[in-house]
Amino acid sequence: MKSKFPLLLIAVLATTLINYLQAQTQDSISEFEPLFVTVNTLHVVADANFDELKKLEQEYFDKVISNNDLILNHETLIEQTDSSVVKVKFINTFGNWEDIRNSETVNEILIARNWPYASERKSYFEKQNDLYSNFHSDQIYI
């Protein structure tokens, strides 16, 4: 069975770009400025609880990603074959290269604010990390 995932990824990236451009005023889009899109692919472990994965990733989105103003758009794509989740792709759109760099600092601040106790933070991220294998990939598109 051929995967339709590459076509879906292209469609999401195109939709992200179109949505961003439509949100700009006519004056601000008179000059082309590229967007920077990061795609982080994580491989889910075979015995992962999908409901737990969704819950933990939604919590991270609500507490961190949605509050990071440097991230212009965020998408999460899940590749699933048969009854098992194989990969999760996190796609973020940024206005420039510097925003990608600074976004990590903003994320760290938001993490510290939303999980103020080290033990709570450690517990959350251990649960999250247990759902993924060590194999991952990171790409940046312009």
PDB file of C-alpha atoms in Angstrom:
ATOM      1  CA  MET A   1       0.000   0.000   0.000  1.00  0.00           C
ATOM      2  CA  LYS A   2       1.489   3.313  -1.082  1.00  0.00           C
ATOM      3  CA  SER A   3       1.604   6.020   1.532  1.00  0.00           C
ATOM      4  CA  LYS A   4      -0.280   9.213   0.732  1.00  0.00           C
ATOM      5  CA  PHE A   5       1.645  10.961   3.477  1.00  0.00           C
ATOM      6  CA  PRO A   6       4.035  12.975   1.187  1.00  0.00           C
ATOM      7  CA  LEU A   7       1.049  14.427  -0.689  1.00  0.00           C
ATOM      8  CA  LEU A   8      -0.660  15.251   2.603  1.00  0.00           C
ATOM      9  CA  LEU A   9       2.492  16.963   3.859  1.00  0.00           C
ATOM     10  CA  ILE A  10       2.720  19.079   0.687  1.00  0.00           C
ATOM     11  CA  ALA A  11      -0.963  19.982   1.011  1.00  0.00           C
ATOM     12  CA  VAL A  12      -0.540  21.039   4.656  1.00  0.00           C
ATOM     13  CA  LEU A  13       2.542  23.112   3.854  1.00  0.00           C
ATOM     14  CA  ALA A  14       0.727  24.814   0.961  1.00  0.00           C
ATOM     15  CA  THR A  15      -2.342  25.476   3.139  1.00  0.00           C
ATOM     16  CA  THR A  16      -0.126  26.909   5.875  1.00  0.00           C
ATOM     17  CA  LEU A  17       1.502  29.288   3.425  1.00  0.00           C
ATOM     18  CA  ILE A  18      -1.833  30.354   1.895  1.00  0.00           C
ATOM     19  CA  ASN A  19      -3.409  30.969   5.314  1.00  0.00           C
ATOM     20  CA  TYR A  20      -0.462  33.067   6.419  1.00  0.00           C
ATOM     21  CA  LEU A  21      -0.447  35.158   3.254  1.00  0.00           C
ATOM     22  CA  GLN A  22      -4.193  35.763   3.415  1.00  0.00           C
ATOM     23  CA  ALA A  23      -3.821  37.084   6.962  1.00  0.00           C
ATOM     24  CA  GLN A  24      -1.432  39.806   5.809  1.00  0.00           C
ATOM     25  CA  THR A  25      -2.631  43.203   4.612  1.00  0.00           C
ATOM     26  CA  GLN A  26      -2.095  44.221   0.983  1.00  0.00           C
ATOM     27  CA  ASP A  27       0.778  46.540   1.975  1.00  0.00           C
ATOM     28  CA  SER A  28       2.686  43.848   3.837  1.00  0.00           C
ATOM     29  CA  ILE A  29       2.551  41.289   1.014  1.00  0.00           C
ATOM     30  CA  SER A  30       3.694  43.660  -1.719  1.00  0.00           C
ATOM     31  CA  GLU A  31       7.232  42.267  -1.273  1.00  0.00           C
ATOM     32  CA  PHE A  32       7.883  38.526  -1.129  1.00  0.00           C
ATOM     33  CA  GLU A  33       9.283  37.352   2.175  1.00  0.00           C
ATOM     34  CA  PRO A  34       9.951  33.648   2.599  1.00  0.00           C
ATOM     35  CA  LEU A  35       8.542  31.667   5.477  1.00  0.00           C
ATOM     36  CA  PHE A  36      10.571  29.095   7.334  1.00  0.00           C
ATOM     37  CA  VAL A  37       8.882  25.772   8.044  1.00  0.00           C
ATOM     38  CA  THR A  38      10.311  23.212  10.443  1.00  0.00           C
ATOM     39  CA  VAL A  39       9.200  19.597  10.310  1.00  0.00           C
ATOM     40  CA  ASN A  40      10.106  17.370  13.239  1.00  0.00           C
ATOM     41  CA  THR A  41       9.282  13.693  12.730  1.00  0.00           C
ATOM     42  CA  LEU A  42       9.127  11.395  15.729  1.00  0.00           C
ATOM     43  CA  HIS A  43       8.672   7.639  15.530  1.00  0.00           C
ATOM     44  CA  VAL A  44       6.139   6.223  17.962  1.00  0.00           C
ATOM     45  CA  VAL A  45       7.068   3.113  19.938  1.00  0.00           C
ATOM     46  CA  ALA A  46       5.086   0.000  19.055  1.00  0.00           C
ATOM     47  CA  ASP A  47       3.190  -0.314  22.342  1.00  0.00           C
ATOM     48  CA  ALA A  48       2.380   3.384  22.776  1.00  0.00           C
ATOM     49  CA  ASN A  49      -1.034   4.308  24.115  1.00  0.00           C
ATOM     50  CA  PHE A  50      -2.466   6.596  21.431  1.00  0.00           C
ATOM     51  CA  ASP A  51      -4.943   8.268  23.796  1.00  0.00           C
ATOM     52  CA  GLU A  52      -2.108   9.095  26.193  1.00  0.00           C
ATOM     53  CA  LEU A  53      -0.018  10.415  23.297  1.00  0.00           C
ATOM     54  CA  LYS A  54      -2.837  12.720  22.164  1.00  0.00           C
ATOM     55  CA  LYS A  55      -3.434  13.930  25.718  1.00  0.00           C
ATOM     56  CA  LEU A  56       0.228  14.735  26.367  1.00  0.00           C
ATOM     57  CA  GLU A  57       0.758  16.441  23.003  1.00  0.00           C
ATOM     58  CA  GLN A  58      -2.420  18.508  23.432  1.00  0.00           C
ATOM     59  CA  GLU A  59      -1.210  19.611  26.859  1.00  0.00           C
ATOM     60  CA  TYR A  60       2.164  20.659  25.383  1.00  0.00           C
ATOM     61  CA  PHE A  61       0.411  22.529  22.583  1.00  0.00           C
ATOM     62  CA  ASP A  62      -1.922  24.343  24.998  1.00  0.00           C
ATOM     63  CA  LYS A  63       0.813  25.306  27.454  1.00  0.00           C
ATOM     64  CA  VAL A  64       3.766  25.969  25.141  1.00  0.00           C
ATOM     65  CA  ILE A  65       3.235  26.052  21.372  1.00  0.00           C
ATOM     66  CA  SER A  66       0.032  28.112  21.357  1.00  0.00           C
ATOM     67  CA  ASN A  67       1.661  30.705  23.643  1.00  0.00           C
ATOM     68  CA  ASN A  68       4.846  31.094  21.608  1.00  0.00           C
ATOM     69  CA  ASP A  69       4.233  34.175  19.446  1.00  0.00           C
ATOM     70  CA  LEU A  70       7.226  33.361  17.249  1.00  0.00           C
ATOM     71  CA  ILE A  71       5.382  30.333  15.865  1.00  0.00           C
ATOM     72  CA  LEU A  72       3.066  31.643  13.157  1.00  0.00           C
ATOM     73  CA  ASN A  73       1.329  28.337  12.506  1.00  0.00           C
ATOM     74  CA  HIS A  74       1.479  24.806  13.923  1.00  0.00           C
ATOM     75  CA  GLU A  75       0.222  21.497  12.557  1.00  0.00           C
ATOM     76  CA  THR A  76       0.493  17.994  13.936  1.00  0.00           C
ATOM     77  CA  LEU A  77       0.194  15.141  11.446  1.00  0.00           C
ATOM     78  CA  ILE A  78      -0.123  11.501  12.417  1.00  0.00           C
ATOM     79  CA  GLU A  79       0.865   8.713  10.059  1.00  0.00           C
ATOM     80  CA  GLN A  80      -1.064   5.576  10.829  1.00  0.00           C
ATOM     81  CA  THR A  81      -0.925   2.144   9.234  1.00  0.00           C
ATOM     82  CA  ASP A  82      -3.511  -0.458  10.109  1.00  0.00           C
ATOM     83  CA  SER A  83      -4.162   0.008  13.822  1.00  0.00           C
ATOM     84  CA  SER A  84      -0.809   1.413  14.892  1.00  0.00           C
ATOM     85  CA  VAL A  85       0.557   4.939  14.817  1.00  0.00           C
ATOM     86  CA  VAL A  86       3.926   4.983  13.113  1.00  0.00           C
ATOM     87  CA  LYS A  87       5.081   8.618  13.008  1.00  0.00           C
ATOM     88  CA  VAL A  88       4.040  12.016  14.296  1.00  0.00           C
ATOM     89  CA  LYS A  89       5.117  15.133  12.394  1.00  0.00           C
ATOM     90  CA  PHE A  90       5.173  18.516  14.119  1.00  0.00           C
ATOM     91  CA  ILE A  91       5.159  21.347  11.589  1.00  0.00           C
ATOM     92  CA  ASN A  92       5.853  24.920  12.668  1.00  0.00           C
ATOM     93  CA  THR A  93       5.979  28.043  10.509  1.00  0.00           C
ATOM     94  CA  PHE A  94       8.241  30.971  11.360  1.00  0.00           C
ATOM     95  CA  GLY A  95       8.740  34.414   9.832  1.00  0.00           C
ATOM     96  CA  ASN A  96      12.532  34.198   9.738  1.00  0.00           C
ATOM     97  CA  TRP A  97      15.570  32.174  10.751  1.00  0.00           C
ATOM     98  CA  GLU A  98      16.101  34.138  13.960  1.00  0.00           C
ATOM     99  CA  ASP A  99      12.584  33.256  15.127  1.00  0.00           C
ATOM    100  CA  ILE A 100      13.456  29.559  14.816  1.00  0.00           C
ATOM    101  CA  ARG A 101      16.494  30.093  17.036  1.00  0.00           C
ATOM    102  CA  ASN A 102      14.656  32.267  19.577  1.00  0.00           C
ATOM    103  CA  SER A 103      11.626  29.997  19.675  1.00  0.00           C
ATOM    104  CA  GLU A 104      13.500  27.403  21.705  1.00  0.00           C
ATOM    105  CA  THR A 105      14.273  29.996  24.386  1.00  0.00           C
ATOM    106  CA  VAL A 106      10.620  31.062  24.489  1.00  0.00           C
ATOM    107  CA  ASN A 107       9.598  27.393  24.750  1.00  0.00           C
ATOM    108  CA  GLU A 108      11.967  26.892  27.683  1.00  0.00           C
ATOM    109  CA  ILE A 109      10.465  29.900  29.489  1.00  0.00           C
ATOM    110  CA  LEU A 110       6.927  28.636  28.854  1.00  0.00           C
ATOM    111  CA  ILE A 111       7.867  25.135  30.041  1.00  0.00           C
ATOM    112  CA  ALA A 112       9.314  26.526  33.274  1.00  0.00           C
ATOM    113  CA  ARG A 113       6.206  28.672  33.795  1.00  0.00           C
ATOM    114  CA  ASN A 114       3.702  25.872  33.098  1.00  0.00           C
ATOM    115  CA  TRP A 115       5.535  23.106  34.960  1.00  0.00           C
ATOM    116  CA  PRO A 116       7.042  25.170  37.793  1.00  0.00           C
ATOM    117  CA  TYR A 117       8.235  22.199  39.840  1.00  0.00           C
ATOM    118  CA  ALA A 118      11.201  20.221  38.518  1.00  0.00           C
ATOM    119  CA  SER A 119       9.639  16.905  39.574  1.00  0.00           C
ATOM    120  CA  GLU A 120       6.415  17.734  37.724  1.00  0.00           C
ATOM    121  CA  ARG A 121       8.361  18.767  34.606  1.00  0.00           C
ATOM    122  CA  LYS A 122      10.510  15.643  34.727  1.00  0.00           C
ATOM    123  CA  SER A 123       7.470  13.390  35.107  1.00  0.00           C
ATOM    124  CA  TYR A 124       5.629  14.996  32.193  1.00  0.00           C
ATOM    125  CA  PHE A 125       8.573  14.810  29.791  1.00  0.00           C
ATOM    126  CA  GLU A 126       9.475  11.244  30.807  1.00  0.00           C
ATOM    127  CA  LYS A 127       5.904  10.168  29.993  1.00  0.00           C
ATOM    128  CA  GLN A 128       6.059  12.044  26.686  1.00  0.00           C
ATOM    129  CA  ASN A 129       9.501  10.675  25.753  1.00  0.00           C
ATOM    130  CA  ASP A 130       8.482   7.101  26.584  1.00  0.00           C
ATOM    131  CA  LEU A 131       5.982   7.237  23.707  1.00  0.00           C
ATOM    132  CA  TYR A 132       8.669   7.841  21.072  1.00  0.00           C
ATOM    133  CA  SER A 133      11.708   5.933  19.905  1.00  0.00           C
ATOM    134  CA  ASN A 134      15.133   7.556  19.706  1.00  0.00           C
ATOM    135  CA  PHE A 135      14.875   7.712  15.907  1.00  0.00           C
ATOM    136  CA  HIS A 136      13.694  11.086  14.594  1.00  0.00           C
ATOM    137  CA  SER A 137      14.346  13.578  11.820  1.00  0.00           C
ATOM    138  CA  ASP A 138      14.310  17.360  11.610  1.00  0.00           C
ATOM    139  CA  GLN A 139      14.002  19.439   8.449  1.00  0.00           C
ATOM    140  CA  ILE A 140      13.759  23.124   7.674  1.00  0.00           C
ATOM    141  CA  TYR A 141      12.059  24.361   4.503  1.00  0.00           C
ATOM    142  CA  ILE A 142      12.080  27.860   3.047  1.00  0.00           C
TER     143      ILE A 142
END
